[in-house]
Short mmCIF file of C-alpha atoms and ligand atoms in Angstrom, two decimals:
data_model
loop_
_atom_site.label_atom_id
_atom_site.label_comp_id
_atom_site.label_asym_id
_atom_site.label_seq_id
_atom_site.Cartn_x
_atom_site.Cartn_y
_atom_site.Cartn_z
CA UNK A 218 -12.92 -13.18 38.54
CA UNK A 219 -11.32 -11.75 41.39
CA UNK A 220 -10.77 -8.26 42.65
CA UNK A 221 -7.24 -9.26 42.52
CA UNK A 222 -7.22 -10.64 38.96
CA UNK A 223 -9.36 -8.11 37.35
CA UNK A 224 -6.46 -5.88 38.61
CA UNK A 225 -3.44 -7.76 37.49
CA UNK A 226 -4.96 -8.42 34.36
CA UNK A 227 -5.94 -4.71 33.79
CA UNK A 228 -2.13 -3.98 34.62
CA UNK A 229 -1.08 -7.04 31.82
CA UNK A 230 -3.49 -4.92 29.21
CA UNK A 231 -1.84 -1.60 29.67
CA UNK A 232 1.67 -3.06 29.74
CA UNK A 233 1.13 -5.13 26.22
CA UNK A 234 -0.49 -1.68 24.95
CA UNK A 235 2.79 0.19 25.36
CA UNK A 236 4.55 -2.12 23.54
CA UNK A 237 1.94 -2.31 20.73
CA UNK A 238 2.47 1.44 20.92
CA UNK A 239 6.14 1.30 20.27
CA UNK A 240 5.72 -1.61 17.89
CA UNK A 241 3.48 1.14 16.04
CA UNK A 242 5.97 3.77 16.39
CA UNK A 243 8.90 1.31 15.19
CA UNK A 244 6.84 -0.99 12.00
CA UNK A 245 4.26 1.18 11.30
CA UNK A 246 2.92 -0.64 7.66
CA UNK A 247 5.94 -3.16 7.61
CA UNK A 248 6.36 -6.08 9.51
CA UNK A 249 8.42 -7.14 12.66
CA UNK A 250 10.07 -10.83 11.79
CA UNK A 251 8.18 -14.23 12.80
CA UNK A 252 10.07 -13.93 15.98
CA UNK A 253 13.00 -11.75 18.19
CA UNK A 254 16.54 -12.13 17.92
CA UNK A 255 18.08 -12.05 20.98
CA UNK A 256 14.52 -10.75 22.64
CA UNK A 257 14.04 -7.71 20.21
CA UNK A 258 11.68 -7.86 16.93
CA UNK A 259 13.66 -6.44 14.27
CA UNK A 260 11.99 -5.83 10.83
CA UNK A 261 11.27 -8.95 8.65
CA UNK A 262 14.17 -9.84 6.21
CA UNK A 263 15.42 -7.73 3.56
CA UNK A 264 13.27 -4.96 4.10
CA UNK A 265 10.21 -5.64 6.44
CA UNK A 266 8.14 -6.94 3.41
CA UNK A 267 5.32 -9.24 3.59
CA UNK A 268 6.18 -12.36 3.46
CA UNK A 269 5.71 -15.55 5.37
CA UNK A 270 2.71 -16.84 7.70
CA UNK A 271 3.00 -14.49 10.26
CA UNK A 272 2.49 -10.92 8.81
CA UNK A 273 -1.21 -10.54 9.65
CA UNK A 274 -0.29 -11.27 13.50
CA UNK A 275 0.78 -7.40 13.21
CA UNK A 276 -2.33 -6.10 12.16
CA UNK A 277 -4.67 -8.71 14.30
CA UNK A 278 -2.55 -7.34 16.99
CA UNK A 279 -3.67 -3.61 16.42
CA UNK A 280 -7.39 -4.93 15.95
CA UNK A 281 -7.38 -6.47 19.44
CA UNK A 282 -5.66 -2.82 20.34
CA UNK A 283 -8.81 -1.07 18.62
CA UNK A 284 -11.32 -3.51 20.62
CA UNK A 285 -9.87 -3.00 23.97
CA UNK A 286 -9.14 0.58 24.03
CA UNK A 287 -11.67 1.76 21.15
CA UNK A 288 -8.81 4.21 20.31
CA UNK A 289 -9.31 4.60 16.46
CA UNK A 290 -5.37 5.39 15.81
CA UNK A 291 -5.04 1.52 16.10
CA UNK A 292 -8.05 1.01 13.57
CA UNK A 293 -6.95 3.09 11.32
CA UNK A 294 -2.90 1.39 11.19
CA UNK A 295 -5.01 -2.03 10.95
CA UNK A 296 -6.77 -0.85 8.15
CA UNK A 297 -3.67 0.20 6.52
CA UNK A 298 -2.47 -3.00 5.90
CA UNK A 299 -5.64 -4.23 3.52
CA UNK A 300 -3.30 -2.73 0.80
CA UNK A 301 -0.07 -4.28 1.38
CA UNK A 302 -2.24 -8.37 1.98
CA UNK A 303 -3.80 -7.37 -1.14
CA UNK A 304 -0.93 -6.90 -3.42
CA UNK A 305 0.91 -9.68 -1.89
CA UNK A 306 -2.56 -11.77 -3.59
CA UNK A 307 -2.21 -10.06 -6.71
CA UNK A 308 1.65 -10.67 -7.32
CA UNK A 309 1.06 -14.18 -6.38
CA UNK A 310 4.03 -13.73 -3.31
CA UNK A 311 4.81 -16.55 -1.38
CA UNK A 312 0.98 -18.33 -1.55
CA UNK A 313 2.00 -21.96 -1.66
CA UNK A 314 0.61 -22.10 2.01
CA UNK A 315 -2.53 -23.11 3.54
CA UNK A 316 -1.38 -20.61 6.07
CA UNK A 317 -3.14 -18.15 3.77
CA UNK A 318 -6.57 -18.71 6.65
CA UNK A 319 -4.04 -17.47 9.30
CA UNK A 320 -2.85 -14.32 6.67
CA UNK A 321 -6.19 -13.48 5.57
CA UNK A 322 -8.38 -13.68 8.29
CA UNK A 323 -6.60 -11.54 10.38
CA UNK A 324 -5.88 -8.80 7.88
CA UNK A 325 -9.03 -9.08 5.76
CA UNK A 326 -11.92 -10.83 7.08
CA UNK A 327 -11.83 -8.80 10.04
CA UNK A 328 -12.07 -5.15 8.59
CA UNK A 329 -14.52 -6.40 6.04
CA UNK A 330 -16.90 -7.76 8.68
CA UNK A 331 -16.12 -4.18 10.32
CA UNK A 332 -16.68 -1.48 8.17
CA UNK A 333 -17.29 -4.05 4.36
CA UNK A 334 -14.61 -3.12 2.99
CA UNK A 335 -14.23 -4.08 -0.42
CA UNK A 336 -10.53 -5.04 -1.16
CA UNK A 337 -10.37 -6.74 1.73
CA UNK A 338 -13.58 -8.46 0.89
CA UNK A 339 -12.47 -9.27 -2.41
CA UNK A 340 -8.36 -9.94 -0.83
CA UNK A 341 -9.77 -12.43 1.99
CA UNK A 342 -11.92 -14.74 -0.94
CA UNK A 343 -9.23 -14.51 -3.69
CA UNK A 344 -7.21 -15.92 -0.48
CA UNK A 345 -10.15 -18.77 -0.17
CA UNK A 346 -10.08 -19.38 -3.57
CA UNK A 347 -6.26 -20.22 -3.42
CA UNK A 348 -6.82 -22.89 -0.09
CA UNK A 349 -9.59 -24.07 -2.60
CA UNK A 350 -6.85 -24.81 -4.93
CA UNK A 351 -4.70 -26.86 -1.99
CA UNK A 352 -7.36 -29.82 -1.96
CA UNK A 353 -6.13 -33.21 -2.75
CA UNK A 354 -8.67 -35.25 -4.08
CA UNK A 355 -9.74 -38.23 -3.37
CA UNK A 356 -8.17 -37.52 0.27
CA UNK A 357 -9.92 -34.36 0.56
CA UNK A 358 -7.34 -32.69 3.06
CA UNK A 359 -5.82 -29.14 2.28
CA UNK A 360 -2.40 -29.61 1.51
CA UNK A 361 -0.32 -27.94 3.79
CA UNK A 362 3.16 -26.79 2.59
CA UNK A 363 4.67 -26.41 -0.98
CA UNK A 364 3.64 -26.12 -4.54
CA UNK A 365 1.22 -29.38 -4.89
CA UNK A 366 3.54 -31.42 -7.59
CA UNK A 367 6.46 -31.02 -4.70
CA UNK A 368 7.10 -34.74 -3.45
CA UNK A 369 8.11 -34.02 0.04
CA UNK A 370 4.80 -32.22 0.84
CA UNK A 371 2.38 -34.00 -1.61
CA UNK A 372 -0.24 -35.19 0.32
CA UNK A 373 0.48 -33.75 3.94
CA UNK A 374 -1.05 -31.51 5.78
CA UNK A 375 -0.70 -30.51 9.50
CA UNK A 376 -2.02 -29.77 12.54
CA UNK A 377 -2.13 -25.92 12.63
CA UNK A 378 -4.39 -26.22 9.63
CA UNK A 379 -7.32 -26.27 12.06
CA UNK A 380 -7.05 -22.26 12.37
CA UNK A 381 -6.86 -21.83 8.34
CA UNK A 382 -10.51 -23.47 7.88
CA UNK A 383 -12.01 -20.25 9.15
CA UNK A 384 -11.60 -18.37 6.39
CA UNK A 385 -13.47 -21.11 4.28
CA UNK A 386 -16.26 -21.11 6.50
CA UNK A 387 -16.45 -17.04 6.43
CA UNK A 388 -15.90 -17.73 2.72
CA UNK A 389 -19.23 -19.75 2.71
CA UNK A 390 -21.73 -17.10 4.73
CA UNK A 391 -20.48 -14.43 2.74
CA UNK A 392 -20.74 -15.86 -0.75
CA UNK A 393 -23.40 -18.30 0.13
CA UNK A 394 -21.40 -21.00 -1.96
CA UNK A 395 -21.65 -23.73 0.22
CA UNK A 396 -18.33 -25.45 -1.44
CA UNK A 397 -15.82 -23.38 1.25
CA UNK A 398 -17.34 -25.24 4.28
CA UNK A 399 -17.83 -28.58 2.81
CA UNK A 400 -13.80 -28.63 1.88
CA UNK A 401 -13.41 -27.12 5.57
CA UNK A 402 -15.69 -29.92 7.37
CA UNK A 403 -14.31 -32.95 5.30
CA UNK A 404 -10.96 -31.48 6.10
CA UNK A 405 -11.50 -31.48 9.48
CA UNK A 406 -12.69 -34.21 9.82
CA UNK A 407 -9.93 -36.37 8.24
CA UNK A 408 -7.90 -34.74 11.01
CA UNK A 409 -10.22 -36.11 13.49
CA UNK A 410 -9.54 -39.67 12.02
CA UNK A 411 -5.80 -39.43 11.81
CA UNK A 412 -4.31 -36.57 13.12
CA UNK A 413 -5.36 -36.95 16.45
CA UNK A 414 -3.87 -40.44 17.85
CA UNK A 415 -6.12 -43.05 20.63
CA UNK A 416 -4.59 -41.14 23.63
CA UNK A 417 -5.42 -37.70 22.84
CA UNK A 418 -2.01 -36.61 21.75
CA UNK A 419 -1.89 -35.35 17.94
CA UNK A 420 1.03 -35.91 15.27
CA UNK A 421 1.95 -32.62 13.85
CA UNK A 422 2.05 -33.79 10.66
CA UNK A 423 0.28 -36.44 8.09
CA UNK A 424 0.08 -37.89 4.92
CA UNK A 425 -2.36 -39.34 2.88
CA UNK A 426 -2.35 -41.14 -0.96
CA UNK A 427 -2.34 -38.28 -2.96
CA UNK A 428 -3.83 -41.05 -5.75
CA UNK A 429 -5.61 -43.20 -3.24
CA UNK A 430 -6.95 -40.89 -0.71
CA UNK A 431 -5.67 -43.52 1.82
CA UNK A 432 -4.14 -42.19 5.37
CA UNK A 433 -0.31 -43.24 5.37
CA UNK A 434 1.86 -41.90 8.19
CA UNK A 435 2.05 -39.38 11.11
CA UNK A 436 5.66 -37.33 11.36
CA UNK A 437 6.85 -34.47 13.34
CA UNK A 438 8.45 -31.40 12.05
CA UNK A 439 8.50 -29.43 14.75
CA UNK A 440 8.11 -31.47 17.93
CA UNK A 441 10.99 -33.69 19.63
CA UNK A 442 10.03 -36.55 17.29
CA UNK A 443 7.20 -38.83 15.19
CA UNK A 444 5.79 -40.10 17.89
CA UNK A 445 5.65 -36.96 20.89
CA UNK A 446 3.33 -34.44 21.51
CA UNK A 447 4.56 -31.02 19.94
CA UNK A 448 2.83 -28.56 22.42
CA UNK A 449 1.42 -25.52 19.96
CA UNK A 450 0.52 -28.64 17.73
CA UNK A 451 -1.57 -29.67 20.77
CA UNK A 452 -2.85 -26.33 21.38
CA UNK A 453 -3.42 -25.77 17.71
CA UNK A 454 -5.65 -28.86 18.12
CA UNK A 455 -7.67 -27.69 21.09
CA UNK A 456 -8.62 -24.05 19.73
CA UNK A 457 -8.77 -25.35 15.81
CA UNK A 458 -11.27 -28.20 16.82
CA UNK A 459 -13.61 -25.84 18.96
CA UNK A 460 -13.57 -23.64 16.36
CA UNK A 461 -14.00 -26.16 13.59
CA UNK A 462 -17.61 -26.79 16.15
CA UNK A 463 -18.61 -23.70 16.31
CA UNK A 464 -18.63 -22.90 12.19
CA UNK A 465 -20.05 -26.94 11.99
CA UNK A 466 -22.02 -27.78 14.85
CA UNK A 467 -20.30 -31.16 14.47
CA UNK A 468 -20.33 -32.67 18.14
CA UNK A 469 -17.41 -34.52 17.14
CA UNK A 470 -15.16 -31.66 16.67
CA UNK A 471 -16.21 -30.34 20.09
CA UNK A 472 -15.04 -33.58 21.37
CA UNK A 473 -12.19 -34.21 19.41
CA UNK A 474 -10.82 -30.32 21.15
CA UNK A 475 -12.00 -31.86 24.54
CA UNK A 476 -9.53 -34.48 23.79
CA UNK A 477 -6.77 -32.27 23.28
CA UNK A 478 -7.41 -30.17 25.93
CA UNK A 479 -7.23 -32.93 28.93
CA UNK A 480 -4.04 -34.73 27.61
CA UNK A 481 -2.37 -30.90 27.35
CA UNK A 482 -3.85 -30.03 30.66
CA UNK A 483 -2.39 -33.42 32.31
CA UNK A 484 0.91 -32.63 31.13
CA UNK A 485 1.86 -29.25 32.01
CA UNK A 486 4.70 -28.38 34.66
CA UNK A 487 3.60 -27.03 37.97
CA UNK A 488 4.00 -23.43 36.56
CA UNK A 489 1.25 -24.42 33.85
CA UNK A 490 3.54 -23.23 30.64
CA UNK A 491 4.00 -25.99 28.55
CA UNK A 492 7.22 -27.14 27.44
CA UNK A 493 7.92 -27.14 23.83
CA UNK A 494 6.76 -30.51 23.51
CA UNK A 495 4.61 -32.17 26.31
CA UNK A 496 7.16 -35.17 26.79
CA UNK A 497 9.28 -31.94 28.67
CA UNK A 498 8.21 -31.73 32.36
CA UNK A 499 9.32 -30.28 35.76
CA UNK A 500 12.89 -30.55 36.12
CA UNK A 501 13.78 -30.78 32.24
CA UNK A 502 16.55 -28.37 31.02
CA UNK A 503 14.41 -27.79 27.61
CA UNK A 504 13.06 -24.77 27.42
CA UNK A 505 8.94 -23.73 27.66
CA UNK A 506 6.75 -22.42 24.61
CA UNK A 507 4.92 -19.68 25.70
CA UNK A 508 3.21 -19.11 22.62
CA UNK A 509 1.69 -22.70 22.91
CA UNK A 510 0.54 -21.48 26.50
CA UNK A 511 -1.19 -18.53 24.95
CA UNK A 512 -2.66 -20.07 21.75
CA UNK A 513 -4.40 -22.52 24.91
CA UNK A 514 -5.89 -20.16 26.95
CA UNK A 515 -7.77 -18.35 23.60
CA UNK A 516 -9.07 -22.76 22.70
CA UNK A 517 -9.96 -23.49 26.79
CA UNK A 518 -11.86 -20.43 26.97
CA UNK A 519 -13.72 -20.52 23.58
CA UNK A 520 -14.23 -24.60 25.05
CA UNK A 521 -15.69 -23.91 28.58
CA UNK A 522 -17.91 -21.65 26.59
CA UNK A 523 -19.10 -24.14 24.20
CA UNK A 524 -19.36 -27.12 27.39
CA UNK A 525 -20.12 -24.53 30.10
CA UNK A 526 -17.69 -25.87 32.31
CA UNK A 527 -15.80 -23.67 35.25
CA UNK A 528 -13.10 -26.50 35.23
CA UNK A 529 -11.51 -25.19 31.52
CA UNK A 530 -11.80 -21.30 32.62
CA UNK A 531 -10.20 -21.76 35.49
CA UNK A 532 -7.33 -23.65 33.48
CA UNK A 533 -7.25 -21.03 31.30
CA UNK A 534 -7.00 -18.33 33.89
CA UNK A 535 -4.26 -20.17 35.76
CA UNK A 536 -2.18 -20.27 32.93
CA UNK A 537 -2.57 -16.88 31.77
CA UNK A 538 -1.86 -15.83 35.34
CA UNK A 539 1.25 -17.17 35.35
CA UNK A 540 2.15 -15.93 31.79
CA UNK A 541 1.57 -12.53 33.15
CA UNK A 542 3.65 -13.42 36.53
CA UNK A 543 6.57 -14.59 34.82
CA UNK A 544 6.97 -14.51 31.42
CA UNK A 545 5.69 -11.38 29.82
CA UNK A 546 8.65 -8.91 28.11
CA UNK A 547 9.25 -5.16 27.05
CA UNK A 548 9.78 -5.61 23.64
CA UNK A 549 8.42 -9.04 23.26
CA UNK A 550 4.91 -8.87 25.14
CA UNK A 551 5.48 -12.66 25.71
CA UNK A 552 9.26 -13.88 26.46
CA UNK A 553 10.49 -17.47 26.39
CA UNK A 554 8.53 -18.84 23.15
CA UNK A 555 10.05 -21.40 21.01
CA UNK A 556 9.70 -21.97 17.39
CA UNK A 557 11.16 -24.60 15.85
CA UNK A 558 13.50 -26.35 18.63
CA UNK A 559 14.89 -28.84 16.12
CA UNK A 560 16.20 -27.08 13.50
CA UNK A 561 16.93 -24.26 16.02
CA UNK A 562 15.13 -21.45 14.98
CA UNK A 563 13.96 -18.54 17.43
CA UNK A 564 14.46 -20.99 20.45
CA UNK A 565 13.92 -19.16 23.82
CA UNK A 566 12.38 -15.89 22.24
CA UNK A 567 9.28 -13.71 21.72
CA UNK A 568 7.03 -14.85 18.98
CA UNK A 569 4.59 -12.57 16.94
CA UNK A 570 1.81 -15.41 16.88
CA UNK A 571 2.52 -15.90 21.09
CA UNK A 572 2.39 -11.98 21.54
CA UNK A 573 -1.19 -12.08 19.49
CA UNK A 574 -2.84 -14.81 21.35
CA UNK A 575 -1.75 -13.86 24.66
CA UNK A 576 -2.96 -9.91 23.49
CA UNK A 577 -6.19 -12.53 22.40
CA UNK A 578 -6.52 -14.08 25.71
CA UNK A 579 -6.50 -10.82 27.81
CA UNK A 580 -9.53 -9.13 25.24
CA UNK A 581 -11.45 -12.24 25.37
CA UNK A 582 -11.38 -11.73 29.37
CA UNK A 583 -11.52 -7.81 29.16
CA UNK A 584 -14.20 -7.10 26.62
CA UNK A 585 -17.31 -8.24 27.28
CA UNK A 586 -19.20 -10.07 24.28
CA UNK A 587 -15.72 -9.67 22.19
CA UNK A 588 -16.27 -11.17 18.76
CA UNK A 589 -13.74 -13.95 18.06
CA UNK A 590 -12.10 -13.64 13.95
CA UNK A 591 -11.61 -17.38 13.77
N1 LIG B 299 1.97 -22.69 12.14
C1 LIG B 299 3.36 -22.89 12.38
C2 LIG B 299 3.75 -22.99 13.81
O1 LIG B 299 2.92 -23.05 14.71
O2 LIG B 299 4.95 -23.00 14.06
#
């Protein structure tokens, strides 16, 4: 790294600090909603409760506060939401997810590797044991969204699934049932097969036979349509995969994230910020996804680590460069996000999962030997 960098990236910590600061200040133990309105987080609807896939974003946020400033107010607020992801397990509160990995690693897994904690020891594999209940046999993929007998989302799962089979693997090492990680690898590895297309791109979505196990159809939820490339869904694919490696070992995993990498790295605008979906390039009046951006850097890092290669850090650092250059907010730590262009919801704002991975980014680059949750 540069003199210069080191500098500009020590200015991009402090700035995101304040606003974690006044985030504190503002949510305290509730939580902002999944993205601004009008480029200020308000608190979730009705009341700031926790609800949603989002929620642990808060905490993980004050965790990567705690690791970069060892300041223990921040631990101590993280810690204070073990009670409120516990509860939500106990009442049973909006679980039909296999976004429960994203909710539960963040906001359990990581204080009980801290400090063992016992509710959230207990909270993060009562969470495992519900993705346990999401797999479709004879398929053996997680089901996504939806209570199981629904027929819309029987049998599909998605992309962004590749950051839930953490918890599963953490689920494994702790209990030393090896049943977590097998559902986790097969998982995986059926996105491998279908999920990712020839060309590197990835559908964001898939179904398989819930009776016959067989692989039916790609479709797009999120992305322009069936057949584009949805950017997060790309970046999803590029950090999930490298991750899926490093719990598996599994060289096709590493280069099934490989794959995702180059094709998202061949299609980005000059800037280097994706657009919302990588068919979107320089000149385009749609707008960028800066949360995809961020959710990149965190997978291209964690891959030139795993391949040794300069060529993916220096991606990564260009594009976090020019997050911090020109899209980074004062409420918002990242502006310009975009999550779900098609049925236009919290198009051209801040997003609580972009402000935690670019927050990611800058520790993984700032703290030496930092300890990725995923
Ligand atoms: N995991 C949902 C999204 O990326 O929008």
């Amino acid at each position: 790294m540069t003199a210069t960098e080191v500098h500009l990236r020590a200015a991009a910590v402090a700035a995101a600090l304040r606003i974690v600061d006044a985030h504190l200040a503002e949510f305290d133990d509730r939580y902002p909603g999944d993205t601004t309105e009008q480029g200020r987080y308000r608190l979730r609807p009705p009341d700031g409760g926790n609800r949603g896939w989002t929620t642990s974003f808060w905490p993980g946020m004050l965790w990567l506060a705690h690791d970069l400033t060892g300041d223990d107010r921040y631990r101590q607020a993280a810690e204070g939401h073990v009670a409120s992801f516990a509860d939500r397990i106990r009442r049973g509160v909006d679980l039909d997810t296999h976004d429960l990995g994203f909710l539960y690693t963040l906001s359990c897994v990581v204080p009980y590797r801290r400090s063992g904690d016992h509710e959230a020891g207990r909270t993060a594999l009562a969470a495992a044991d519900h993705l346990l209940a999401r797999v479709l046999e004879p398929a053996g993929i997680i089901q996504a969204w939806g209570d199981l007998s629904d027929p819309r989302q029987r049998g599909r799962t998605i992309i962004d699934s590749l950051m839930n089979t953490p918890l599963l693997f953490w689920a494994s090492e702790t209990t030393g049932d090896p049943r977590y990680a097998s559902v986790a690898r097969r998982h995986t590895a059926q996105l491998r097969d279908h999920i990712l297309r020839p060309d590197g791109t990835t559908f964001h979505t898939f179904y398989w036979d819930p009776d016959t196990g067989s692989p039916l159809r790609g479709e797009t939820e999120q992305g322009n349509h069936d057949d584009s490339c949805w950017a997060r869904g790309q970046a999803w694919g590029v950090y999930g995969f490298v991750r899926n490696f490093r719990h598996t070992g599994d060289e096709s995993f590493l280069t099934a994230a490989r794959r995702c990498a180059d094709y998202f790295l061949r299609h980005l605008p000059q800037d280097r910020v994706a657009y919302w979906d990588l068919e979107f390039t320089d000149g385009s009046a749609e707008e960028r996804d800066s949360s995809a951006a961020a959710i990149a850097v965190c997978g291209l890092l964690e891959l030139a680590d795993q391949v040794g290669s300069e060529q993916y850090r220096t991606a990564a650092g260009d594009i976090l460069d020019s997050l911090i250059a020109g899209y980074t907010g004062e409420h918002a730590l990242l502006l310009h996000g975009v999550y779900d262009k098609p049925k236009g919801v919290g198009v051209d704002e801040g997003t609580l999962w972009g402000d935690y991975f670019y927050l990611e980014a800058l520790t993984r680059l700032t703290v030496p030997g930092w300890i990725s949750p995923w």
